[in-house]
PDB file of C-alpha atoms in Angstrom:
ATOM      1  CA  UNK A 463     -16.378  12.486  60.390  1.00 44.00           C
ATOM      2  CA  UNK A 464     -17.132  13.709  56.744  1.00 46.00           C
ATOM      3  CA  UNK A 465     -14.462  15.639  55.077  1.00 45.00           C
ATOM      4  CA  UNK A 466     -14.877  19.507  55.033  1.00 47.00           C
ATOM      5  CA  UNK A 467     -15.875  21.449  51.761  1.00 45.00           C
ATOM      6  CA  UNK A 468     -12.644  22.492  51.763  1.00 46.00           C
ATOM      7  CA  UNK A 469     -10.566  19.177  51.962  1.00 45.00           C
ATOM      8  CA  UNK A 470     -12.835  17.668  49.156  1.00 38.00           C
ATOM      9  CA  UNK A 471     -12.217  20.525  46.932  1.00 42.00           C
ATOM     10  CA  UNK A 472      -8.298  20.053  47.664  1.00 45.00           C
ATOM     11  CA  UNK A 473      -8.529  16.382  46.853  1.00 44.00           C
ATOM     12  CA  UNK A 474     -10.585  16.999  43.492  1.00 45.00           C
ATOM     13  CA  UNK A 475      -8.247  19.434  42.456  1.00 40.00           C
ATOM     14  CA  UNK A 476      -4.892  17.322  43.030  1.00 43.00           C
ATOM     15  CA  UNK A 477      -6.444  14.333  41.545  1.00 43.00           C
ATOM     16  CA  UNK A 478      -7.584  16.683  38.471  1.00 37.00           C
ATOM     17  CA  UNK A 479      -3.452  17.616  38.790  1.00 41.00           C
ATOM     18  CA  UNK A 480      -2.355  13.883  38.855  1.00 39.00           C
ATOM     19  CA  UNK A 481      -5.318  12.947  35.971  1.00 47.00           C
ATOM     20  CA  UNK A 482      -3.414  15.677  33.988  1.00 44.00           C
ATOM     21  CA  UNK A 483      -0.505  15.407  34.266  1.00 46.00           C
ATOM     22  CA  UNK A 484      -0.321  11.389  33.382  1.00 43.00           C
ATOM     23  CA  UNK A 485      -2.530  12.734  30.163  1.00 42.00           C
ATOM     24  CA  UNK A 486       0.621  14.928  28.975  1.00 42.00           C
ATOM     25  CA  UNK A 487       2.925  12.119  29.787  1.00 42.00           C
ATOM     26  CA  UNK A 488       0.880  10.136  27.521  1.00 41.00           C
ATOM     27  CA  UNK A 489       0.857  12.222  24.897  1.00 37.00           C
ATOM     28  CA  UNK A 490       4.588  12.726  25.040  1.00 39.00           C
ATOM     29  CA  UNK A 491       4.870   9.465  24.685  1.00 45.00           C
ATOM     30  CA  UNK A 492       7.283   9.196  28.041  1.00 41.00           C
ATOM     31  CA  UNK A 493       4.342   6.369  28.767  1.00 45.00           C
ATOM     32  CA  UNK A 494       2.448   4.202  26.429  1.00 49.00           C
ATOM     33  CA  UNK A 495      -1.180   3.974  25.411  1.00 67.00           C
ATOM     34  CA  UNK A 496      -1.793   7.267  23.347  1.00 70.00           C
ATOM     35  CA  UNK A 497      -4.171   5.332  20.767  1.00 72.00           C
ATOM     36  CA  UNK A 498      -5.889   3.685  23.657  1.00 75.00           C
ATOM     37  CA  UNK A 499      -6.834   7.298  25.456  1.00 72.00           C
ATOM     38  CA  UNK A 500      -7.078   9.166  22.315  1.00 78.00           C
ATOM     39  CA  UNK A 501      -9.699   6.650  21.376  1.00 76.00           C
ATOM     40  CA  UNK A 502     -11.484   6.488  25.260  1.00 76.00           C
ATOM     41  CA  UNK A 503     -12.061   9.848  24.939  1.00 70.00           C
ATOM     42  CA  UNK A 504     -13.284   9.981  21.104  1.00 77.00           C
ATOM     43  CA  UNK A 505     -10.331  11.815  20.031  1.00 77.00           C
ATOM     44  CA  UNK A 506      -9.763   9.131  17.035  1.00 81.00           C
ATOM     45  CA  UNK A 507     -12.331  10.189  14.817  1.00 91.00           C
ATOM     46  CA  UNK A 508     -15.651   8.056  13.804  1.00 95.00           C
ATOM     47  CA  UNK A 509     -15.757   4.624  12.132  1.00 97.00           C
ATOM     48  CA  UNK A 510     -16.664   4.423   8.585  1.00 98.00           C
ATOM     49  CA  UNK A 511     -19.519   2.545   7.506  1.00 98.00           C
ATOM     50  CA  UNK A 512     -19.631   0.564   4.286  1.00 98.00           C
ATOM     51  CA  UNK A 513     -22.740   1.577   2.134  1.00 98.00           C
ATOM     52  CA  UNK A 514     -25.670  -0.880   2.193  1.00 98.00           C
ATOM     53  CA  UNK A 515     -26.008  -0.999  -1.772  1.00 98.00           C
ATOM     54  CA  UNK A 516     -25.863  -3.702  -4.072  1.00 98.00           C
ATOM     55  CA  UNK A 517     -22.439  -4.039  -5.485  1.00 98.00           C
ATOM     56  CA  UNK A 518     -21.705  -4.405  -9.197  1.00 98.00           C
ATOM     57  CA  UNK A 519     -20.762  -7.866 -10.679  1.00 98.00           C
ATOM     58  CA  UNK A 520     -17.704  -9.570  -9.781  1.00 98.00           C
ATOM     59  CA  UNK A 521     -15.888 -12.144 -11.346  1.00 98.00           C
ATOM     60  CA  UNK A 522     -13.255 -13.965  -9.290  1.00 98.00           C
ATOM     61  CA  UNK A 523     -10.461 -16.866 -10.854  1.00 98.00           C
ATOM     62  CA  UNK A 524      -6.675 -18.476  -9.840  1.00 98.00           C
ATOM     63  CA  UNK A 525      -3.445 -19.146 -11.315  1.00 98.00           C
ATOM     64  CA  UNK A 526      -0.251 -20.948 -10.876  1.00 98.00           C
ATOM     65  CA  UNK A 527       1.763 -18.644 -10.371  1.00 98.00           C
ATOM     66  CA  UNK A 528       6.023 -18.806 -11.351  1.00 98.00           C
ATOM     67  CA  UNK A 529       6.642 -15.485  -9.809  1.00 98.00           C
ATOM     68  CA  UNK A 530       5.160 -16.673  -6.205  1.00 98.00           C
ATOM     69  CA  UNK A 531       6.842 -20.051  -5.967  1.00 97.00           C
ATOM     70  CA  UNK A 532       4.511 -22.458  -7.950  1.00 98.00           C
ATOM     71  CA  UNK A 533       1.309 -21.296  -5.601  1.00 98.00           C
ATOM     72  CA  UNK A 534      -2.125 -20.666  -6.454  1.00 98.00           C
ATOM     73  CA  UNK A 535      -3.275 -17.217  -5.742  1.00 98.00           C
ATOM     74  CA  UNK A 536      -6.468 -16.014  -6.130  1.00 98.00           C
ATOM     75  CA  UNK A 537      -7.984 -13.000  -7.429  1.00 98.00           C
ATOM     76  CA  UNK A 538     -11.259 -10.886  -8.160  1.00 98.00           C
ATOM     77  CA  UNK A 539     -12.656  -8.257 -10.248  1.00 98.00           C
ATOM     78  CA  UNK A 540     -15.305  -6.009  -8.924  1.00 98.00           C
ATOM     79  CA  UNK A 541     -17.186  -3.934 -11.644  1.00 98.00           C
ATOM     80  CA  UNK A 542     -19.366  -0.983 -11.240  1.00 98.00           C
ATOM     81  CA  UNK A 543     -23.000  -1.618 -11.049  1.00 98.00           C
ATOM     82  CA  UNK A 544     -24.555  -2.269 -14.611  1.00 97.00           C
ATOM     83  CA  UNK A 545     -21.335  -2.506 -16.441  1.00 97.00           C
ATOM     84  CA  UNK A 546     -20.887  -5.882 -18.211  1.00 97.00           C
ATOM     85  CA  UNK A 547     -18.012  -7.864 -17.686  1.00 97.00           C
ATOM     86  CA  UNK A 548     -16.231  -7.697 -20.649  1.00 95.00           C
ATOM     87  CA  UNK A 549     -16.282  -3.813 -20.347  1.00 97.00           C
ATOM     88  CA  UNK A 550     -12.921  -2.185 -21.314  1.00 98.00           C
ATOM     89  CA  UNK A 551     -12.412  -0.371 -18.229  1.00 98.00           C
ATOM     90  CA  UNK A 552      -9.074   0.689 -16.754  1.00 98.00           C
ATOM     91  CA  UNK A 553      -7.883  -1.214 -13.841  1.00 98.00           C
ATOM     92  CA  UNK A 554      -7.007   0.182  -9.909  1.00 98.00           C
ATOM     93  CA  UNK A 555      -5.364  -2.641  -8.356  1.00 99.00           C
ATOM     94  CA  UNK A 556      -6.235  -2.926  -4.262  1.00 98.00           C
ATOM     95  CA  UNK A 557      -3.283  -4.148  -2.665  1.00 99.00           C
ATOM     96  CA  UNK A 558      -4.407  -5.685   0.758  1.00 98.00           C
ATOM     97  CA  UNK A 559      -2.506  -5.568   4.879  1.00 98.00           C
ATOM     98  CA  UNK A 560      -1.079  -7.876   6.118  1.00 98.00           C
ATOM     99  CA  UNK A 561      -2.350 -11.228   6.855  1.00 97.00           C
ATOM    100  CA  UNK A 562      -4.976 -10.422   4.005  1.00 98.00           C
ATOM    101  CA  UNK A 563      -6.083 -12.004   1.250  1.00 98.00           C
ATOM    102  CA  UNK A 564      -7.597 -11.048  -2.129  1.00 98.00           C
ATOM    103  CA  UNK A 565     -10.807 -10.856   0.078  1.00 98.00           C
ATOM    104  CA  UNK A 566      -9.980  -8.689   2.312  1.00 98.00           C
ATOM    105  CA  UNK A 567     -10.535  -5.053  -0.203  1.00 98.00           C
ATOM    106  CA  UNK A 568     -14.280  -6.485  -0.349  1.00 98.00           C
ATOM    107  CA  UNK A 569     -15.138  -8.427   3.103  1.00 98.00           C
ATOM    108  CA  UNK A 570     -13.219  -5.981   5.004  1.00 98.00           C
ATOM    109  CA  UNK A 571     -13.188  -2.860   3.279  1.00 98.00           C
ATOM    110  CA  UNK A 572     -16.025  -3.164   1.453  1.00 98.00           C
ATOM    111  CA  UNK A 573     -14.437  -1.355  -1.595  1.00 98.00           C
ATOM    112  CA  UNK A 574     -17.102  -2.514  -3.945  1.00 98.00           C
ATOM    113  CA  UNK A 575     -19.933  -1.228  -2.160  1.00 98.00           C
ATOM    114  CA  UNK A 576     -17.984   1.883  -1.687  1.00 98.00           C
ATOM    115  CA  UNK A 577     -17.753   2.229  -5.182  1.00 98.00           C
ATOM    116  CA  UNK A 578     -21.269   1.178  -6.030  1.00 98.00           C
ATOM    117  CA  UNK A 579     -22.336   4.283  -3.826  1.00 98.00           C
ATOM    118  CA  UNK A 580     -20.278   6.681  -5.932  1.00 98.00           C
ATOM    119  CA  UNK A 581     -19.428   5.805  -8.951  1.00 98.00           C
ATOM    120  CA  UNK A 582     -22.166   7.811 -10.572  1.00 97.00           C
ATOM    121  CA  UNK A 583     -20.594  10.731  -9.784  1.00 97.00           C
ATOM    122  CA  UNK A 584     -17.455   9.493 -10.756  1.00 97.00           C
ATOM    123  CA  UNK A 585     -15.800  10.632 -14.158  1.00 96.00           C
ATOM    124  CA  UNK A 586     -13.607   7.581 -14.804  1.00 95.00           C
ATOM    125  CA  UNK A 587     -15.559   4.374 -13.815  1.00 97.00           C
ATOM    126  CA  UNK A 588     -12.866   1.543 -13.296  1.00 98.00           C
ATOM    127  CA  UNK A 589     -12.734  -2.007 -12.158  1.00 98.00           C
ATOM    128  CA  UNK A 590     -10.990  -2.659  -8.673  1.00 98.00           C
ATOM    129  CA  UNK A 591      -8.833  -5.867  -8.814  1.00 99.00           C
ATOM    130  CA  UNK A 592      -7.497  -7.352  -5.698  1.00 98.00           C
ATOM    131  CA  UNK A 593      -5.102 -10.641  -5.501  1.00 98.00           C
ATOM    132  CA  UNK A 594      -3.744 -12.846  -2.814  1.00 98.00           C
ATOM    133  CA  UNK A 595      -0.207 -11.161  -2.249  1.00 98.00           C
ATOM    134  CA  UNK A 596       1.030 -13.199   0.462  1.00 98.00           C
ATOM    135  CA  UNK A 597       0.210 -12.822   4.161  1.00 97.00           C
ATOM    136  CA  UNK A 598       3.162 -10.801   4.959  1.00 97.00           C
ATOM    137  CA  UNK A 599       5.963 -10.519   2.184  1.00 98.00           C
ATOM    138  CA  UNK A 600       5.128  -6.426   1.780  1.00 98.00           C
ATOM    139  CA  UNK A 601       4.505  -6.544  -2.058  1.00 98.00           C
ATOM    140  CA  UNK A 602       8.430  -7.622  -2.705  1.00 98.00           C
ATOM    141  CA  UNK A 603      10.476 -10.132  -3.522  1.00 98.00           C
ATOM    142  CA  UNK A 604      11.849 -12.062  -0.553  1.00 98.00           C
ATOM    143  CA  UNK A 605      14.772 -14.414  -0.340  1.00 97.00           C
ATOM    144  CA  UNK A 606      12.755 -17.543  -0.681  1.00 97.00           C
ATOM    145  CA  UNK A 607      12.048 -16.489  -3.919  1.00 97.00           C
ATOM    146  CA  UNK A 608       8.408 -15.436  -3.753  1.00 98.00           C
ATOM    147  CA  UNK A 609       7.897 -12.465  -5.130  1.00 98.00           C
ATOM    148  CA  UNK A 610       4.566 -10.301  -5.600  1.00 98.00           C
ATOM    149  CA  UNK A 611       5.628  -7.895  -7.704  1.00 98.00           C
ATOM    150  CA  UNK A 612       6.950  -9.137 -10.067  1.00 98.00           C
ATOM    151  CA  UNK A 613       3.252 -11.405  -9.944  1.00 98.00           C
ATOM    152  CA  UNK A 614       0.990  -8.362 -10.668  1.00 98.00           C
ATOM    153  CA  UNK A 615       3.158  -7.400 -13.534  1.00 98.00           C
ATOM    154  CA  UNK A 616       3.831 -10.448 -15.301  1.00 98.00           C
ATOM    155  CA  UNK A 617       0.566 -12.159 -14.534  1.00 98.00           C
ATOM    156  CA  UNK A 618      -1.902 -10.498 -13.288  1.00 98.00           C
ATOM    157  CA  UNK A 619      -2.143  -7.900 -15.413  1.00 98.00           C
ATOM    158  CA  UNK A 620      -1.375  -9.817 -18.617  1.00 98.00           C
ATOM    159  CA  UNK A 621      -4.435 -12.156 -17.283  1.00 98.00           C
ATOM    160  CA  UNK A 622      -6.513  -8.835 -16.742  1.00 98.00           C
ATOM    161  CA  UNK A 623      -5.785  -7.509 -20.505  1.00 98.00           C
ATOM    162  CA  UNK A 624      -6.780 -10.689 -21.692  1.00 98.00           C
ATOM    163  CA  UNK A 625     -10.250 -10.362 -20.327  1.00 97.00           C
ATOM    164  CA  UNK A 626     -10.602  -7.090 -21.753  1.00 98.00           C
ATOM    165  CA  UNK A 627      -9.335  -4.994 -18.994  1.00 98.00           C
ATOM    166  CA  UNK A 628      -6.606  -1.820 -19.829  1.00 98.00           C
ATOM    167  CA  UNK A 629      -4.086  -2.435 -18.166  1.00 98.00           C
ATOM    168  CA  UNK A 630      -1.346  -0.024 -20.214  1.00 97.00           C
ATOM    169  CA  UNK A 631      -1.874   2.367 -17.167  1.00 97.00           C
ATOM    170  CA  UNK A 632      -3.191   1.262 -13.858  1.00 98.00           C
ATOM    171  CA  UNK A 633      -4.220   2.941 -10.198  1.00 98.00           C
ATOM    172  CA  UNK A 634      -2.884   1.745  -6.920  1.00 99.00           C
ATOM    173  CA  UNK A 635      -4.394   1.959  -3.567  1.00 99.00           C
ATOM    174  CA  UNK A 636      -3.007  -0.031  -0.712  1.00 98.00           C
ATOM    175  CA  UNK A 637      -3.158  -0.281   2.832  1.00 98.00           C
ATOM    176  CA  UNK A 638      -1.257  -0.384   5.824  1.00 98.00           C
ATOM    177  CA  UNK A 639       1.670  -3.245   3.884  1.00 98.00           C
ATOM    178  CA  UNK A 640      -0.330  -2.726   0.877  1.00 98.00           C
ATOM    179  CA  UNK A 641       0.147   1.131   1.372  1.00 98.00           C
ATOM    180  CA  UNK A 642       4.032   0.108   1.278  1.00 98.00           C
ATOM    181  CA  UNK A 643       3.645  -1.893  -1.865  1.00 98.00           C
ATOM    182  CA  UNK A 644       1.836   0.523  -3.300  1.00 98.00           C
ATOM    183  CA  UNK A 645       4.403   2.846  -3.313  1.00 98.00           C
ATOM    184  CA  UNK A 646       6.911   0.656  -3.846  1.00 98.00           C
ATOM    185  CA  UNK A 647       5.275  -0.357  -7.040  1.00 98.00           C
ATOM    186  CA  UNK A 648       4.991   3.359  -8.396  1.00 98.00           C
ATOM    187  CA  UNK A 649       8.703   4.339  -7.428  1.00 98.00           C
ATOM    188  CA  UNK A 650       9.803   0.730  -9.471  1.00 98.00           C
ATOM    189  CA  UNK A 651       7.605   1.886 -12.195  1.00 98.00           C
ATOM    190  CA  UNK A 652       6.398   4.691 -12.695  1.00 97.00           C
ATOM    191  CA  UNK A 653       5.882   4.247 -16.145  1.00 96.00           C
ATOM    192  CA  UNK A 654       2.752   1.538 -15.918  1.00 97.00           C
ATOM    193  CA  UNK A 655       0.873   3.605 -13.326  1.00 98.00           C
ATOM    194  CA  UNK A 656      -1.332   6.822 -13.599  1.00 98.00           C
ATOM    195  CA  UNK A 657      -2.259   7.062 -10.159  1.00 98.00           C
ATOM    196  CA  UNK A 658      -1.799   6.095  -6.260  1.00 98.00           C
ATOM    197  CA  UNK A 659      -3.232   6.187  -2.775  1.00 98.00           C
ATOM    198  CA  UNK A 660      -1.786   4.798   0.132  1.00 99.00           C
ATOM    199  CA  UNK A 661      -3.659   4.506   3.336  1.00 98.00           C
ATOM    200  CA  UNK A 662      -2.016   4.065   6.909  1.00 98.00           C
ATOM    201  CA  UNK A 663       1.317   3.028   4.690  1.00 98.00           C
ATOM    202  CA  UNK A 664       3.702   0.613   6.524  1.00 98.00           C
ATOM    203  CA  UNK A 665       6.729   2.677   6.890  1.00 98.00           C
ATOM    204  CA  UNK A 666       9.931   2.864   8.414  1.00 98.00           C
ATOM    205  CA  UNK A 667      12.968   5.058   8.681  1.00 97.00           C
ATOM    206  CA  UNK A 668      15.315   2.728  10.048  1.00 97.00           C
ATOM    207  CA  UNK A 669      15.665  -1.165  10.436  1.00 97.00           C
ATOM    208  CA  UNK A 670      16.142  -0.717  13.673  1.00 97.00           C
ATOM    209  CA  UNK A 671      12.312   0.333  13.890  1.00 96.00           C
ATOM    210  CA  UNK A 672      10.737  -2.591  11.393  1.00 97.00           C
ATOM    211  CA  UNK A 673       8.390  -5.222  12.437  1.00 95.00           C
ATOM    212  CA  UNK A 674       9.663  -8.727  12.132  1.00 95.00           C
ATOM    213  CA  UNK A 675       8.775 -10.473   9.581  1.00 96.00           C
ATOM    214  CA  UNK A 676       8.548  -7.220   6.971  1.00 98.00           C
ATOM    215  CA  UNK A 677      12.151  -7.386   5.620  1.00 98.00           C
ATOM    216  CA  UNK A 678      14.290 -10.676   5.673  1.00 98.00           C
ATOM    217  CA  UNK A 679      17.478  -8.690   7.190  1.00 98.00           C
ATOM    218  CA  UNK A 680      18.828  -5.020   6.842  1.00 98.00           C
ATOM    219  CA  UNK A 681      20.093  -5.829   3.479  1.00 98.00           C
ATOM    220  CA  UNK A 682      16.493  -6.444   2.043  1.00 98.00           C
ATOM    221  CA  UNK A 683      15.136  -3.447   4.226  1.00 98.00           C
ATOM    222  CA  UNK A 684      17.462  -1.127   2.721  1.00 98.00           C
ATOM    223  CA  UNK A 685      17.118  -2.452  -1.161  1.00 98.00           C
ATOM    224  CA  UNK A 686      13.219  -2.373  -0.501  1.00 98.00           C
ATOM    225  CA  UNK A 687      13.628   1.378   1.064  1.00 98.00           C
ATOM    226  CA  UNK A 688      10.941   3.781  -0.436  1.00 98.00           C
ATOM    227  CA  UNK A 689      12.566   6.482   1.945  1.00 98.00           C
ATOM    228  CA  UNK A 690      15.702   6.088  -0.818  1.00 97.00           C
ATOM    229  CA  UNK A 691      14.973   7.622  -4.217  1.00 96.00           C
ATOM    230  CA  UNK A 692      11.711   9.328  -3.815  1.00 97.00           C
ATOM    231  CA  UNK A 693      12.035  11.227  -7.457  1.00 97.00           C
ATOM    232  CA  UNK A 694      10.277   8.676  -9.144  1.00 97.00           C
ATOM    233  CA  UNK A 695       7.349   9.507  -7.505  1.00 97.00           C
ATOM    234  CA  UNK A 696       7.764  13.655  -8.818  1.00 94.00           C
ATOM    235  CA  UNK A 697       4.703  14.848 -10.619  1.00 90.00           C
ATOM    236  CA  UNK A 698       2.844  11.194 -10.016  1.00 96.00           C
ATOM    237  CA  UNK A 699      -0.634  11.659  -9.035  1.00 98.00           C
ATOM    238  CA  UNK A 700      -0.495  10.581  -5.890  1.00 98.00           C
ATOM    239  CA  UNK A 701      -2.936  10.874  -2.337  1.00 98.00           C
ATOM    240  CA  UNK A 702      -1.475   9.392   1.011  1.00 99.00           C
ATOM    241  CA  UNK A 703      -3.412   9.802   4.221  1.00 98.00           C
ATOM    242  CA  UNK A 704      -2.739   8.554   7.914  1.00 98.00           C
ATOM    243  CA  UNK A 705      -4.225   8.452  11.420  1.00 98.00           C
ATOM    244  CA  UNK A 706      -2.613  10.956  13.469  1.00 97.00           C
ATOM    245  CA  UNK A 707      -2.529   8.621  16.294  1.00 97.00           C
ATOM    246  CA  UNK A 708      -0.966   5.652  13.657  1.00 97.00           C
ATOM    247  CA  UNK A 709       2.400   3.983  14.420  1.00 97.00           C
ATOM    248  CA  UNK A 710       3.441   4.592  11.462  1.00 98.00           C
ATOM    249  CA  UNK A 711       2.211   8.511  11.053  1.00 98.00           C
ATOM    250  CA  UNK A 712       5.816   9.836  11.814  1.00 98.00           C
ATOM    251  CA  UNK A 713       7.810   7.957   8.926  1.00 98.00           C
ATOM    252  CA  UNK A 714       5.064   8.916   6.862  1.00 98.00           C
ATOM    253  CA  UNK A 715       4.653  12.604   7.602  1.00 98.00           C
ATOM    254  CA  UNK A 716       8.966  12.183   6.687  1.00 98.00           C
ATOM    255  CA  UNK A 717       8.054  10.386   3.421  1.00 98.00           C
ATOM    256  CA  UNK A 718       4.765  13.083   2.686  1.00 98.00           C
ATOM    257  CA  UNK A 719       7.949  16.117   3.208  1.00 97.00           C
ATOM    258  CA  UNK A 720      10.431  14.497   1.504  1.00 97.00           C
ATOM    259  CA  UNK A 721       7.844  14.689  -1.834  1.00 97.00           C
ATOM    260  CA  UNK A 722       7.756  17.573  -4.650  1.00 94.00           C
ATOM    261  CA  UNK A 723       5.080  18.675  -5.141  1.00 94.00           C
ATOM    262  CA  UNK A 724       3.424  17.484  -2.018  1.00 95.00           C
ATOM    263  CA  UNK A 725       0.598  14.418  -2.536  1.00 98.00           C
ATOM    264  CA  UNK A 726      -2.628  14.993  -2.020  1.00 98.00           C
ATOM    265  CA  UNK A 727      -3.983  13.565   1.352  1.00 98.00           C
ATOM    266  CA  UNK A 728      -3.091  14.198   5.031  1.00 98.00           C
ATOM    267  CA  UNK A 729      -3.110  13.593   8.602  1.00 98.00           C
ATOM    268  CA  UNK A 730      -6.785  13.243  10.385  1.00 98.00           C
ATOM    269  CA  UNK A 731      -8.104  12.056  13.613  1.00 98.00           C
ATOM    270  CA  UNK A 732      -7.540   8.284  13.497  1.00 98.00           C
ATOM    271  CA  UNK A 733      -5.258   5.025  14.220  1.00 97.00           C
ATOM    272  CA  UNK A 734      -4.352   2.029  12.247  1.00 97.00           C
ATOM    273  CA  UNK A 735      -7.920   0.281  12.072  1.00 97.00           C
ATOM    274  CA  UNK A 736     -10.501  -0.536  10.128  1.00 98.00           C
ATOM    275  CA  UNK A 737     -12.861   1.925  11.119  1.00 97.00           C
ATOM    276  CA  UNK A 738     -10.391   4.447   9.834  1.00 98.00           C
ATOM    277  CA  UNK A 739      -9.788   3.314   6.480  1.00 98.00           C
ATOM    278  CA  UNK A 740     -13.394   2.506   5.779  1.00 98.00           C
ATOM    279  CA  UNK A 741     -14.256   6.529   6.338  1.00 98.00           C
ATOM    280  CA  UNK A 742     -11.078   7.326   4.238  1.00 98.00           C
ATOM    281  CA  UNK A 743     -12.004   5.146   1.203  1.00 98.00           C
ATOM    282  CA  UNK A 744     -14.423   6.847  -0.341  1.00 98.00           C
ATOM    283  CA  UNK A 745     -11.706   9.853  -0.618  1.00 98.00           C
ATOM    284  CA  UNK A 746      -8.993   7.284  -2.284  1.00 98.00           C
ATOM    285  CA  UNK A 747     -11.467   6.042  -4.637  1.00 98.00           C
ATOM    286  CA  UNK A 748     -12.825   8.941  -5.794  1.00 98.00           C
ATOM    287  CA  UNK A 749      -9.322  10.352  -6.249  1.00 98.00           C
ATOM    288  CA  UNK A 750      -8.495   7.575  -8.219  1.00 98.00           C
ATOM    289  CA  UNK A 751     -11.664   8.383 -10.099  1.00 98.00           C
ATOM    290  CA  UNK A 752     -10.511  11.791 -11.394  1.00 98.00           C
ATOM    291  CA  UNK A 753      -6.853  11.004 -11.626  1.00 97.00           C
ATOM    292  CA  UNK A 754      -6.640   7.794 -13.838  1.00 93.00           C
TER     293      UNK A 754
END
């Protein structure tokens, strides 16, 4: 016997009931999977799409590097379209995620092709360096001895001013570990760097909270902290955005409040992927643009 009119209404409505009330649990966070509905239901915001222009020259070269334990890392230069070379442009480092490489800014992001697409607008054309930082030693020096920082500062950038590049003053974007780094590297120094934007930054509170692998024990956590001494970072021109749906967007909406004056940036629809920080890009570039 079909069900009445009635009874089918009643089971619509307590399934609606149920259906809702498993969505608040979810966004509570008493049950996982808050990125996975968030993006079901298109709550997460559209992908970016890298521009289909041709990018500017690149040149691309290695070292031996002392810093990094004797390895070779690779690195390359993108320039904006139609500017030679040997131009005397300033110099953003792009300071890639984990498991990256100094190919991931251009086959992932697409950052030259982003800047190909904009830089006409732009009043402070740059060149956007990226470098093989190590899969996942989050920009600092680890007890093996590697050490990336200390790699862009003694090397790399001595390598870049060789070639023409000014390197006096630099710009920093990162993402996700490279986010981290980045702002590592402007609370170390301060000094060498005129601006930075940090996308999805890798941050957390407490060791308790890290991903393995990121620190080698609480002792490097806590002498890595950027939660620590945030003054350094007072009156640096500075952007950091996140996903609202990101792991990491609570320790970073703590860092963002913890900051006088506040950075530029924010919190949008969006989680820690790609498609995220390819429609947040052209925002970090262009800051960087108007801020070196």
């Amino acid at each position: 016997m079909p069900p009445s009119r009635r009874s089918f209404l009643a089971a619509g409505v307590g399934a609606l009931a149920v259906g809702s009330a498993g969505v608040g649990l979810v966004e509570t966070h008493v049950v996982p999977g808050r990125t996975t509905l968030h993006t079901a239901l298109g709550l997460t915001g559209e992908n970016g799409t890298i521009p289909d222009v041709e990018p500017g020259q690149q040149v691309t070269g290695s070292f031996r590097s002392a810093a990094r334990g004797d390895a070779q890392v690779h690195w390359a230069a993108a320039y904006p379209p139609g500017s030679p070379t040997d131009a005397p442009l300033p110099v953003v480092l792009a300071l890639h995620g984990r498991d990256g490489d100094h190919r991931s800014a251009f086959d992932d992001l697409g950052l030259d092709r982003f800047m190909a697409a904009a830089v006409a607008k732009w009043p402070t054309p740059f060149a956007l360096v990226s470098v093989d930082g190590g899969a996942a030693t989050f920009w600092h020096r680890r007890r093996n001895g590697d050490d990336p920082q200390a790699m862009l500062l003694t090397e790399l950038l001595p390598l870049l001013s060789e070639r023409g590049l000014r390197t006096d003053r630099i710009g920093l974007f990162g993402w996700s570990m490279g986010g981290y780094g980045a702002l590592l590297l402007a609370e170390r120094h301060p000094d060498r760097v005129a601006a930075a934007a940090a996308l999805s930054p890798a941050l957390w509170e407490s060791y308790d909270d890290v991903r393995p692998g990121a620190f080698d024990n609480e002792t490097d956590f806590r002498a890595n902290d950027v939660f620590a001494d945030q003054r350094p970072l007072d009156g640096l021109r500075l952007r950091i955005d996140c996903g609202q749906d990101d792991a990491f967007a609570p320790a970073t909406r703590s860092f963002v409040r913890a900051l006088h004056p506040r950075p530029s940036g924010g919190f949008q629809p969006g989680a820690h992927t790609i498609g995220y920080w390819r429609r947040m890009v052209p925002d970090h570039l262009a800051f960087l643009a108007w801020n070196l």
